[in-house]
Structure formats: structure tokens, C-alpha cells
Amino acid sequence: MNGLWPDDAQCVVNLSFDVDGRSGWILRDGSFADRPGTMTLGEYGPKVGLPRILDLLEEYDIKASFYVPGYEAETHPDIIPSLLARGHEVGHHGYIHEAPAELNEEEERKVLEKGIGILQEQMGEKPRGYRAPSWDVSTRTASLLAEYGFLYDSSLMDDDVPYILQTEKGHLVEMPVQWLLDDFPYYAYNSAAGVRGPDCSPVSVARTWIAEFDGLYQEGRCYILTMHPQLTGHPSRLSSLERTIRHIRSRPRVKFMRLDELARYWLDSHPSTKI
Ligand SMILES: [Zn+2]
């Protein structure tokens, strides 16, 4: 027992999905909106990948965290209700996948407010979690998130357990992420956009994700895996995710949590971690 996690868990695991759909491609280049090849590449996520992922999560009774750009929520008004009905969490992920580091303060506030407004309208409450598109926050993002009442951010990379971020507007819980535990660097490929990833074998990706889990489990840390329905929603990749889940489940004292639950737990039980 390492004392960090609820229910005497050795390791906490979170599965998270960024439902970027078309938004990330349109943001990358507005002309892509008129290129059906790229638009349908993105659309595969909400249209085909997401339902498959939801079925898999249901089969393993796992509640996950989903980050939905406002544009995707507007253009697919069925997404958020279906996530909430299955007990998943929905967090803020920009309006059209804007990286805060590329915005000035006025623009960053506008995007935050627009995303909050759309999610609040569909969820009946404000989102408590935020994940920066491309994990590319600005130097003011943490302070703005605290100002707008967010509980946590999940964009930074300097730890593998949560920690408290103090800002001039209050504190947030940071739920750290890693490119190593993201499907994008392994699977993303779109020649029209100049994205030519290695298009890795899902078997090798699962091997990498499992090896990282084994290390974090041994040390009693936290395992946060980030995926995209337009990438991981394909059958071969989904079966690799399933293999990863089965491996994780084969270990004793592993607890799957949504990031809002984990952030709340961390805040309530680790006040001494405040800096
Ligand atoms: Zn994204």
C-alpha cells in the first residue's frame, strides 16, 4: 500500500478520449473544411469510433473521461447526452481545438467562455475538467482555469501523479499526461495535412502502453491514457486497447477512475501537497 490512492489501490488508471472529430483538422487549416477526405477522416471518430469505444467501456464497466471541443458538441448534439447517460465525464477541449499557446488573452478567454457555454447548455452544469488541445497551454491558462472555476487541468507533463497548481486566481489539480501514453504519435496519418506518423502496429503500441503501465504500477503511480476515437476507434487498435485493459485488470488493486473523481479525491485527501 502506498497510501496515495483510494481503496488501498496500488495504481489508479484513467482512460481518456479527446473527441476531436473534424475540429482539429479545420483548426490546422481552414481550407480542410472543403476537403471531404480530411473531413471524413475526422468524422470517423464521432460517427464510428466513439460508439465502438463506448461498447468496449461498457463491456469492462469502465467510466472514462471525454474531452469534447464545443464545435463537435454543436455539430453532434447526441455525443454529450450519450456520454453522460453511460456515466462518463465530459471536459472542455476548446471550441475548434484552439491551442491556448497560440492565442492572446482575449482570444483565450473567448474560447474558454464559448466552450463552457456550449457544454453547460448540453450538460446542465459547467465542465469541471479541462484538457488543452495539443496539450499546448499558454502561461496564463492555469490562472484562467482557476478564475473560471475549473477543478483540474490535464495538459502538463512533469509528473505521473496529480499535483496542486497554485495560481494567482486560486488552485487547480493538475492531472499529468505524456505523449508516450497518447495514440496520436503512433497512429495519426493524413498526407493532405502533412501528418505522416509512423502508423505503428497496434500490437506494438499495446506492448509499449503495457510496459509503461507495469512500471507505473510497480512504483504505485497513476496511469492516464489518452486516445482519439478517429484513431483508436478502428477495430485493430481497439482490440489492442482491450488487450491493454485486460492486462491492467489482471493486476491486483488497480482502480479505474474518471479524472474529475480523482482530482476531487486528490484535493480532499492531499492538502499537504499544496505548494
Ligand atoms: Zn484534441
PDB file of C-alpha atoms and ligand atoms in Angstrom:
ATOM      1  CA  MET A   1       0.000   0.000   0.000  1.00  0.00           C
ATOM      2  CA  ASN A   2       1.455   3.375  -0.936  1.00  0.00           C
ATOM      3  CA  GLY A   3      -1.270   5.492   0.671  1.00  0.00           C
ATOM      4  CA  LEU A   4      -1.765   7.750  -2.344  1.00  0.00           C
ATOM      5  CA  TRP A   5      -4.921   6.204  -3.748  1.00  0.00           C
ATOM      6  CA  PRO A   6      -8.439   5.405  -2.570  1.00  0.00           C
ATOM      7  CA  ASP A   7      -9.494   1.881  -1.551  1.00  0.00           C
ATOM      8  CA  ASP A   8      -5.922   0.792  -0.873  1.00  0.00           C
ATOM      9  CA  ALA A   9      -5.221   0.792  -4.627  1.00  0.00           C
ATOM     10  CA  GLN A  10      -1.674   0.234  -5.830  1.00  0.00           C
ATOM     11  CA  CYS A  11      -2.275   2.185  -9.034  1.00  0.00           C
ATOM     12  CA  VAL A  12      -5.036   4.415 -10.387  1.00  0.00           C
ATOM     13  CA  VAL A  13      -5.862   4.163 -14.088  1.00  0.00           C
ATOM     14  CA  ASN A  14      -7.767   6.636 -16.233  1.00  0.00           C
ATOM     15  CA  LEU A  15      -8.824   6.110 -19.822  1.00  0.00           C
ATOM     16  CA  SER A  16      -9.434   9.398 -21.600  1.00  0.00           C
ATOM     17  CA  PHE A  17     -10.607  10.247 -25.092  1.00  0.00           C
ATOM     18  CA  ASP A  18     -10.334  13.518 -26.985  1.00  0.00           C
ATOM     19  CA  VAL A  19     -13.333  13.650 -29.319  1.00  0.00           C
ATOM     20  CA  ASP A  20     -11.683  15.994 -31.827  1.00  0.00           C
ATOM     21  CA  GLY A  21     -13.596  14.864 -34.915  1.00  0.00           C
ATOM     22  CA  ARG A  22     -13.224  17.413 -37.698  1.00  0.00           C
ATOM     23  CA  SER A  23     -12.330  20.303 -35.393  1.00  0.00           C
ATOM     24  CA  GLY A  24      -8.586  19.681 -35.110  1.00  0.00           C
ATOM     25  CA  TRP A  25      -8.198  19.430 -38.877  1.00  0.00           C
ATOM     26  CA  ILE A  26     -10.232  22.600 -39.567  1.00  0.00           C
ATOM     27  CA  LEU A  27      -8.194  24.494 -36.999  1.00  0.00           C
ATOM     28  CA  ARG A  28      -4.991  23.283 -38.613  1.00  0.00           C
ATOM     29  CA  ASP A  29      -6.071  24.687 -41.989  1.00  0.00           C
ATOM     30  CA  GLY A  30      -9.463  26.298 -42.654  1.00  0.00           C
ATOM     31  CA  SER A  31      -9.387  25.073 -46.259  1.00  0.00           C
ATOM     32  CA  PHE A  32      -9.710  21.495 -44.982  1.00  0.00           C
ATOM     33  CA  ALA A  33     -13.381  22.241 -44.293  1.00  0.00           C
ATOM     34  CA  ASP A  34     -13.820  21.982 -48.082  1.00  0.00           C
ATOM     35  CA  ARG A  35     -11.797  18.776 -48.421  1.00  0.00           C
ATOM     36  CA  PRO A  36     -14.011  15.767 -47.796  1.00  0.00           C
ATOM     37  CA  GLY A  37     -11.036  13.411 -47.477  1.00  0.00           C
ATOM     38  CA  THR A  38      -9.772  15.126 -44.353  1.00  0.00           C
ATOM     39  CA  MET A  39     -13.233  15.930 -43.008  1.00  0.00           C
ATOM     40  CA  THR A  40     -14.352  12.318 -43.193  1.00  0.00           C
ATOM     41  CA  LEU A  41     -11.088  11.174 -41.625  1.00  0.00           C
ATOM     42  CA  GLY A  42     -12.049  13.246 -38.585  1.00  0.00           C
ATOM     43  CA  GLU A  43     -15.726  12.374 -38.765  1.00  0.00           C
ATOM     44  CA  TYR A  44     -14.918   8.681 -38.396  1.00  0.00           C
ATOM     45  CA  GLY A  45     -14.302   9.476 -34.713  1.00  0.00           C
ATOM     46  CA  PRO A  46     -17.762  10.563 -33.550  1.00  0.00           C
ATOM     47  CA  LYS A  47     -19.573   8.562 -36.234  1.00  0.00           C
ATOM     48  CA  VAL A  48     -17.949   5.118 -35.960  1.00  0.00           C
ATOM     49  CA  GLY A  49     -15.105   5.078 -33.442  1.00  0.00           C
ATOM     50  CA  LEU A  50     -16.951   6.553 -30.489  1.00  0.00           C
ATOM     51  CA  PRO A  51     -19.855   4.046 -30.435  1.00  0.00           C
ATOM     52  CA  ARG A  52     -17.335   1.192 -30.602  1.00  0.00           C
ATOM     53  CA  ILE A  53     -15.333   2.654 -27.741  1.00  0.00           C
ATOM     54  CA  LEU A  54     -18.480   3.124 -25.648  1.00  0.00           C
ATOM     55  CA  ASP A  55     -19.409  -0.524 -26.180  1.00  0.00           C
ATOM     56  CA  LEU A  56     -15.938  -1.643 -25.077  1.00  0.00           C
ATOM     57  CA  LEU A  57     -16.037   0.530 -21.949  1.00  0.00           C
ATOM     58  CA  GLU A  58     -19.470  -0.823 -21.112  1.00  0.00           C
ATOM     59  CA  GLU A  59     -18.271  -4.391 -21.509  1.00  0.00           C
ATOM     60  CA  TYR A  60     -15.498  -3.772 -18.966  1.00  0.00           C
ATOM     61  CA  ASP A  61     -17.644  -1.480 -16.796  1.00  0.00           C
ATOM     62  CA  ILE A  62     -15.126   1.372 -17.000  1.00  0.00           C
ATOM     63  CA  LYS A  63     -16.124   5.019 -16.556  1.00  0.00           C
ATOM     64  CA  ALA A  64     -13.854   7.276 -18.588  1.00  0.00           C
ATOM     65  CA  SER A  65     -13.110  10.958 -19.256  1.00  0.00           C
ATOM     66  CA  PHE A  66     -14.044  12.533 -22.602  1.00  0.00           C
ATOM     67  CA  TYR A  67     -12.880  15.954 -23.779  1.00  0.00           C
ATOM     68  CA  VAL A  68     -15.197  17.440 -26.400  1.00  0.00           C
ATOM     69  CA  PRO A  69     -14.485  20.612 -28.428  1.00  0.00           C
ATOM     70  CA  GLY A  70     -17.526  22.915 -28.495  1.00  0.00           C
ATOM     71  CA  TYR A  71     -17.722  22.622 -32.291  1.00  0.00           C
ATOM     72  CA  GLU A  72     -18.090  18.842 -32.075  1.00  0.00           C
ATOM     73  CA  ALA A  73     -20.755  19.173 -29.374  1.00  0.00           C
ATOM     74  CA  GLU A  74     -22.680  21.651 -31.553  1.00  0.00           C
ATOM     75  CA  THR A  75     -22.468  19.588 -34.717  1.00  0.00           C
ATOM     76  CA  HIS A  76     -23.142  16.257 -32.931  1.00  0.00           C
ATOM     77  CA  PRO A  77     -25.706  17.085 -30.253  1.00  0.00           C
ATOM     78  CA  ASP A  78     -26.083  13.378 -29.458  1.00  0.00           C
ATOM     79  CA  ILE A  79     -22.490  12.942 -28.210  1.00  0.00           C
ATOM     80  CA  ILE A  80     -22.676  14.527 -24.774  1.00  0.00           C
ATOM     81  CA  PRO A  81     -26.039  13.029 -23.757  1.00  0.00           C
ATOM     82  CA  SER A  82     -24.807   9.562 -24.734  1.00  0.00           C
ATOM     83  CA  LEU A  83     -21.594  10.019 -22.720  1.00  0.00           C
ATOM     84  CA  LEU A  84     -23.428  11.274 -19.650  1.00  0.00           C
ATOM     85  CA  ALA A  85     -26.051   8.521 -19.869  1.00  0.00           C
ATOM     86  CA  ARG A  86     -23.248   5.955 -19.588  1.00  0.00           C
ATOM     87  CA  GLY A  87     -21.667   7.609 -16.559  1.00  0.00           C
ATOM     88  CA  HIS A  88     -18.684   9.158 -18.303  1.00  0.00           C
ATOM     89  CA  GLU A  89     -17.236  12.573 -17.623  1.00  0.00           C
ATOM     90  CA  VAL A  90     -17.192  15.393 -20.201  1.00  0.00           C
ATOM     91  CA  GLY A  91     -14.490  18.064 -20.105  1.00  0.00           C
ATOM     92  CA  HIS A  92     -13.578  21.217 -22.049  1.00  0.00           C
ATOM     93  CA  HIS A  93     -11.300  20.882 -25.091  1.00  0.00           C
ATOM     94  CA  GLY A  94     -11.522  24.287 -26.760  1.00  0.00           C
ATOM     95  CA  TYR A  95     -14.141  25.373 -29.285  1.00  0.00           C
ATOM     96  CA  ILE A  96     -12.495  24.302 -32.523  1.00  0.00           C
ATOM     97  CA  HIS A  97      -9.408  22.773 -30.945  1.00  0.00           C
ATOM     98  CA  GLU A  98      -7.515  26.022 -30.388  1.00  0.00           C
ATOM     99  CA  ALA A  99      -4.134  25.642 -28.645  1.00  0.00           C
ATOM    100  CA  PRO A 100      -4.065  28.338 -25.931  1.00  0.00           C
ATOM    101  CA  ALA A 101      -0.349  28.971 -26.520  1.00  0.00           C
ATOM    102  CA  GLU A 102      -1.266  30.378 -29.934  1.00  0.00           C
ATOM    103  CA  LEU A 103      -3.930  32.778 -28.589  1.00  0.00           C
ATOM    104  CA  ASN A 104      -3.740  36.169 -26.907  1.00  0.00           C
ATOM    105  CA  GLU A 105      -5.544  36.626 -23.588  1.00  0.00           C
ATOM    106  CA  GLU A 106      -8.727  37.999 -25.128  1.00  0.00           C
ATOM    107  CA  GLU A 107      -8.910  35.116 -27.598  1.00  0.00           C
ATOM    108  CA  GLU A 108      -8.158  32.548 -24.901  1.00  0.00           C
ATOM    109  CA  ARG A 109     -10.955  33.906 -22.693  1.00  0.00           C
ATOM    110  CA  LYS A 110     -13.357  33.902 -25.626  1.00  0.00           C
ATOM    111  CA  VAL A 111     -12.616  30.262 -26.459  1.00  0.00           C
ATOM    112  CA  LEU A 112     -12.912  29.213 -22.817  1.00  0.00           C
ATOM    113  CA  GLU A 113     -16.248  31.009 -22.439  1.00  0.00           C
ATOM    114  CA  LYS A 114     -17.630  29.669 -25.697  1.00  0.00           C
ATOM    115  CA  GLY A 115     -16.716  26.082 -24.813  1.00  0.00           C
ATOM    116  CA  ILE A 116     -18.088  26.421 -21.280  1.00  0.00           C
ATOM    117  CA  GLY A 117     -21.354  27.851 -22.629  1.00  0.00           C
ATOM    118  CA  ILE A 118     -21.918  25.044 -25.146  1.00  0.00           C
ATOM    119  CA  LEU A 119     -21.017  22.257 -22.709  1.00  0.00           C
ATOM    120  CA  GLN A 120     -23.073  23.814 -19.920  1.00  0.00           C
ATOM    121  CA  GLU A 121     -26.109  24.025 -22.164  1.00  0.00           C
ATOM    122  CA  GLN A 122     -25.834  20.350 -23.069  1.00  0.00           C
ATOM    123  CA  MET A 123     -24.698  19.024 -19.680  1.00  0.00           C
ATOM    124  CA  GLY A 124     -26.830  21.182 -17.397  1.00  0.00           C
ATOM    125  CA  GLU A 125     -23.695  22.181 -15.478  1.00  0.00           C
ATOM    126  CA  LYS A 126     -20.294  23.678 -16.157  1.00  0.00           C
ATOM    127  CA  PRO A 127     -17.439  21.355 -17.086  1.00  0.00           C
ATOM    128  CA  ARG A 128     -15.005  20.822 -14.190  1.00  0.00           C
ATOM    129  CA  GLY A 129     -12.136  19.447 -16.232  1.00  0.00           C
ATOM    130  CA  TYR A 130     -10.034  20.996 -18.993  1.00  0.00           C
ATOM    131  CA  ARG A 131      -7.571  19.485 -21.412  1.00  0.00           C
ATOM    132  CA  ALA A 132      -5.731  21.874 -23.747  1.00  0.00           C
ATOM    133  CA  PRO A 133      -5.898  20.991 -27.444  1.00  0.00           C
ATOM    134  CA  SER A 134      -2.476  19.598 -28.380  1.00  0.00           C
ATOM    135  CA  TRP A 135      -1.671  19.942 -24.645  1.00  0.00           C
ATOM    136  CA  ASP A 136      -0.292  23.355 -25.653  1.00  0.00           C
ATOM    137  CA  VAL A 137      -1.290  25.678 -22.810  1.00  0.00           C
ATOM    138  CA  SER A 138      -0.260  29.315 -22.522  1.00  0.00           C
ATOM    139  CA  THR A 139       1.493  30.798 -19.490  1.00  0.00           C
ATOM    140  CA  ARG A 140      -1.885  32.207 -18.382  1.00  0.00           C
ATOM    141  CA  THR A 141      -4.037  29.107 -18.909  1.00  0.00           C
ATOM    142  CA  ALA A 142      -3.815  27.731 -15.355  1.00  0.00           C
ATOM    143  CA  SER A 143      -4.781  31.062 -13.847  1.00  0.00           C
ATOM    144  CA  LEU A 144      -7.705  31.466 -16.267  1.00  0.00           C
ATOM    145  CA  LEU A 145      -8.945  27.946 -15.495  1.00  0.00           C
ATOM    146  CA  ALA A 146      -8.913  28.725 -11.777  1.00  0.00           C
ATOM    147  CA  GLU A 147     -10.702  32.013 -12.460  1.00  0.00           C
ATOM    148  CA  TYR A 148     -13.433  30.235 -14.458  1.00  0.00           C
ATOM    149  CA  GLY A 149     -13.952  27.680 -11.691  1.00  0.00           C
ATOM    150  CA  PHE A 150     -12.341  24.560 -13.157  1.00  0.00           C
ATOM    151  CA  LEU A 151     -11.363  21.794 -10.739  1.00  0.00           C
ATOM    152  CA  TYR A 152      -8.488  20.416 -12.786  1.00  0.00           C
ATOM    153  CA  ASP A 153      -6.332  20.660 -15.866  1.00  0.00           C
ATOM    154  CA  SER A 154      -4.917  17.689 -17.759  1.00  0.00           C
ATOM    155  CA  SER A 155      -2.264  19.112 -20.094  1.00  0.00           C
ATOM    156  CA  LEU A 156       1.130  19.192 -18.339  1.00  0.00           C
ATOM    157  CA  MET A 157       3.846  16.565 -18.353  1.00  0.00           C
ATOM    158  CA  ASP A 158       6.142  16.944 -15.364  1.00  0.00           C
ATOM    159  CA  ASP A 159       4.874  14.147 -13.129  1.00  0.00           C
ATOM    160  CA  ASP A 160       2.946  10.894 -13.129  1.00  0.00           C
ATOM    161  CA  VAL A 161       0.805  11.571 -10.082  1.00  0.00           C
ATOM    162  CA  PRO A 162      -1.603  14.504  -9.722  1.00  0.00           C
ATOM    163  CA  TYR A 163      -0.383  17.676  -8.058  1.00  0.00           C
ATOM    164  CA  ILE A 164      -1.737  21.050  -6.998  1.00  0.00           C
ATOM    165  CA  LEU A 165      -1.150  24.018  -9.287  1.00  0.00           C
ATOM    166  CA  GLN A 166      -1.285  27.304  -7.407  1.00  0.00           C
ATOM    167  CA  THR A 167      -2.218  30.342  -9.476  1.00  0.00           C
ATOM    168  CA  GLU A 168      -2.946  33.966  -8.674  1.00  0.00           C
ATOM    169  CA  LYS A 169      -6.652  33.170  -9.130  1.00  0.00           C
ATOM    170  CA  GLY A 170      -6.712  30.065  -6.914  1.00  0.00           C
ATOM    171  CA  HIS A 171      -5.634  26.454  -7.253  1.00  0.00           C
ATOM    172  CA  LEU A 172      -6.248  23.606  -9.659  1.00  0.00           C
ATOM    173  CA  VAL A 173      -5.380  19.941  -9.602  1.00  0.00           C
ATOM    174  CA  GLU A 174      -3.049  19.004 -12.445  1.00  0.00           C
ATOM    175  CA  MET A 175      -3.580  15.530 -13.918  1.00  0.00           C
ATOM    176  CA  PRO A 176      -0.394  14.994 -15.905  1.00  0.00           C
ATOM    177  CA  VAL A 177      -0.202  13.406 -19.332  1.00  0.00           C
ATOM    178  CA  GLN A 178       2.510  12.035 -21.622  1.00  0.00           C
ATOM    179  CA  TRP A 179       2.902  11.732 -25.397  1.00  0.00           C
ATOM    180  CA  LEU A 180       4.102   8.185 -24.673  1.00  0.00           C
ATOM    181  CA  LEU A 181       0.585   7.389 -23.455  1.00  0.00           C
ATOM    182  CA  ASP A 182      -1.251   9.059 -26.359  1.00  0.00           C
ATOM    183  CA  ASP A 183      -2.363   7.317 -29.551  1.00  0.00           C
ATOM    184  CA  PHE A 184      -1.713  10.324 -31.837  1.00  0.00           C
ATOM    185  CA  PRO A 185       2.085   9.974 -32.222  1.00  0.00           C
ATOM    186  CA  TYR A 186       1.667   6.286 -33.129  1.00  0.00           C
ATOM    187  CA  TYR A 187      -1.358   6.322 -35.409  1.00  0.00           C
ATOM    188  CA  ALA A 188      -2.002   9.764 -36.939  1.00  0.00           C
ATOM    189  CA  TYR A 189      -1.616   9.862 -40.688  1.00  0.00           C
ATOM    190  CA  ASN A 190      -3.084  12.394 -43.133  1.00  0.00           C
ATOM    191  CA  SER A 191      -0.949  13.125 -46.151  1.00  0.00           C
ATOM    192  CA  ALA A 192      -3.065  16.175 -47.125  1.00  0.00           C
ATOM    193  CA  ALA A 193      -2.139  17.777 -43.804  1.00  0.00           C
ATOM    194  CA  GLY A 194       1.491  16.702 -43.886  1.00  0.00           C
ATOM    195  CA  VAL A 195       0.898  14.427 -40.896  1.00  0.00           C
ATOM    196  CA  ARG A 196       2.843  11.300 -41.637  1.00  0.00           C
ATOM    197  CA  GLY A 197       3.173   9.441 -38.383  1.00  0.00           C
ATOM    198  CA  PRO A 198       4.859   6.087 -38.168  1.00  0.00           C
ATOM    199  CA  ASP A 199       1.457   4.322 -38.473  1.00  0.00           C
ATOM    200  CA  CYS A 200       2.570   1.842 -35.821  1.00  0.00           C
ATOM    201  CA  SER A 201       1.277  -1.660 -35.430  1.00  0.00           C
ATOM    202  CA  PRO A 202      -1.435  -1.695 -32.743  1.00  0.00           C
ATOM    203  CA  VAL A 203       0.289  -4.745 -31.272  1.00  0.00           C
ATOM    204  CA  SER A 204       3.500  -2.793 -30.695  1.00  0.00           C
ATOM    205  CA  VAL A 205       1.561   0.176 -29.294  1.00  0.00           C
ATOM    206  CA  ALA A 206      -0.186  -2.081 -26.768  1.00  0.00           C
ATOM    207  CA  ARG A 207       3.195  -3.504 -25.828  1.00  0.00           C
ATOM    208  CA  THR A 208       4.525  -0.005 -25.139  1.00  0.00           C
ATOM    209  CA  TRP A 209       1.440   1.041 -23.165  1.00  0.00           C
ATOM    210  CA  ILE A 210       1.541  -2.163 -21.113  1.00  0.00           C
ATOM    211  CA  ALA A 211       5.260  -1.768 -20.366  1.00  0.00           C
ATOM    212  CA  GLU A 212       4.640   1.764 -19.110  1.00  0.00           C
ATOM    213  CA  PHE A 213       1.726   0.548 -17.008  1.00  0.00           C
ATOM    214  CA  ASP A 214       3.889  -2.180 -15.463  1.00  0.00           C
ATOM    215  CA  GLY A 215       6.471   0.405 -14.391  1.00  0.00           C
ATOM    216  CA  LEU A 216       3.945   2.852 -13.018  1.00  0.00           C
ATOM    217  CA  TYR A 217       2.094   0.026 -11.248  1.00  0.00           C
ATOM    218  CA  GLN A 218       5.272  -1.180  -9.620  1.00  0.00           C
ATOM    219  CA  GLU A 219       6.010   2.316  -8.338  1.00  0.00           C
ATOM    220  CA  GLY A 220       2.397   2.920  -7.292  1.00  0.00           C
ATOM    221  CA  ARG A 221       1.901   5.864  -9.646  1.00  0.00           C
ATOM    222  CA  CYS A 222      -1.012   6.970 -11.834  1.00  0.00           C
ATOM    223  CA  TYR A 223      -1.647   5.809 -15.403  1.00  0.00           C
ATOM    224  CA  ILE A 224      -3.529   8.240 -17.669  1.00  0.00           C
ATOM    225  CA  LEU A 225      -4.008   7.032 -21.242  1.00  0.00           C
ATOM    226  CA  THR A 226      -5.164   9.488 -23.932  1.00  0.00           C
ATOM    227  CA  MET A 227      -6.841   8.369 -27.143  1.00  0.00           C
ATOM    228  CA  HIS A 228      -8.847   9.752 -30.064  1.00  0.00           C
ATOM    229  CA  PRO A 229     -11.962   7.973 -31.407  1.00  0.00           C
ATOM    230  CA  GLN A 230     -10.899   8.748 -35.010  1.00  0.00           C
ATOM    231  CA  LEU A 231      -7.665   6.777 -34.385  1.00  0.00           C
ATOM    232  CA  THR A 232      -8.271   4.190 -31.673  1.00  0.00           C
ATOM    233  CA  GLY A 233     -11.843   3.609 -32.907  1.00  0.00           C
ATOM    234  CA  HIS A 234     -10.588   1.265 -35.654  1.00  0.00           C
ATOM    235  CA  PRO A 235     -11.021  -2.447 -34.846  1.00  0.00           C
ATOM    236  CA  SER A 236      -7.356  -3.474 -34.771  1.00  0.00           C
ATOM    237  CA  ARG A 237      -6.476  -0.575 -32.484  1.00  0.00           C
ATOM    238  CA  LEU A 238      -9.486  -1.108 -30.286  1.00  0.00           C
ATOM    239  CA  SER A 239      -8.522  -4.722 -29.757  1.00  0.00           C
ATOM    240  CA  SER A 240      -5.078  -3.516 -28.675  1.00  0.00           C
ATOM    241  CA  LEU A 241      -6.743  -1.191 -26.211  1.00  0.00           C
ATOM    242  CA  GLU A 242      -8.762  -4.166 -24.992  1.00  0.00           C
ATOM    243  CA  ARG A 243      -5.556  -6.177 -24.580  1.00  0.00           C
ATOM    244  CA  THR A 244      -4.138  -3.300 -22.510  1.00  0.00           C
ATOM    245  CA  ILE A 245      -7.279  -3.187 -20.350  1.00  0.00           C
ATOM    246  CA  ARG A 246      -7.177  -6.948 -19.780  1.00  0.00           C
ATOM    247  CA  HIS A 247      -3.533  -6.752 -18.742  1.00  0.00           C
ATOM    248  CA  ILE A 248      -4.259  -3.898 -16.339  1.00  0.00           C
ATOM    249  CA  ARG A 249      -7.241  -5.781 -14.936  1.00  0.00           C
ATOM    250  CA  SER A 250      -5.078  -8.856 -14.359  1.00  0.00           C
ATOM    251  CA  ARG A 251      -3.121  -6.980 -11.676  1.00  0.00           C
ATOM    252  CA  PRO A 252      -4.485  -6.743  -8.137  1.00  0.00           C
ATOM    253  CA  ARG A 253      -5.537  -3.447  -6.552  1.00  0.00           C
ATOM    254  CA  VAL A 254      -5.953  -1.371  -9.688  1.00  0.00           C
ATOM    255  CA  LYS A 255      -8.665   1.267  -9.612  1.00  0.00           C
ATOM    256  CA  PHE A 256     -10.123   2.849 -12.752  1.00  0.00           C
ATOM    257  CA  MET A 257     -11.308   6.404 -12.129  1.00  0.00           C
ATOM    258  CA  ARG A 258     -12.601   9.392 -14.073  1.00  0.00           C
ATOM    259  CA  LEU A 259     -10.259  12.346 -13.793  1.00  0.00           C
ATOM    260  CA  ASP A 260     -12.867  14.550 -12.097  1.00  0.00           C
ATOM    261  CA  GLU A 261     -13.258  11.904  -9.375  1.00  0.00           C
ATOM    262  CA  LEU A 262      -9.508  11.566  -8.993  1.00  0.00           C
ATOM    263  CA  ALA A 263      -8.985  15.344  -8.888  1.00  0.00           C
ATOM    264  CA  ARG A 264     -11.655  15.713  -6.209  1.00  0.00           C
ATOM    265  CA  TYR A 265     -10.104  12.878  -4.207  1.00  0.00           C
ATOM    266  CA  TRP A 266      -6.638  14.386  -4.524  1.00  0.00           C
ATOM    267  CA  LEU A 267      -7.807  17.795  -3.430  1.00  0.00           C
ATOM    268  CA  ASP A 268      -9.701  16.416  -0.429  1.00  0.00           C
ATOM    269  CA  SER A 269      -7.080  13.978   0.787  1.00  0.00           C
ATOM    270  CA  HIS A 270      -3.756  15.568  -0.016  1.00  0.00           C
ATOM    271  CA  PRO A 271      -3.915  19.147   1.219  1.00  0.00           C
ATOM    272  CA  SER A 272      -0.261  18.848   2.277  1.00  0.00           C
ATOM    273  CA  THR A 273       0.760  18.640  -1.377  1.00  0.00           C
ATOM    274  CA  LYS A 274      -0.148  22.283  -1.831  1.00  0.00           C
ATOM    275  CA  ILE A 275       2.871  24.349  -2.804  1.00  0.00           C
TER     276      ILE A 275
HETATM  277 ZN    ZN B   1      -7.574  17.176 -29.153  1.00  0.00          ZN
END
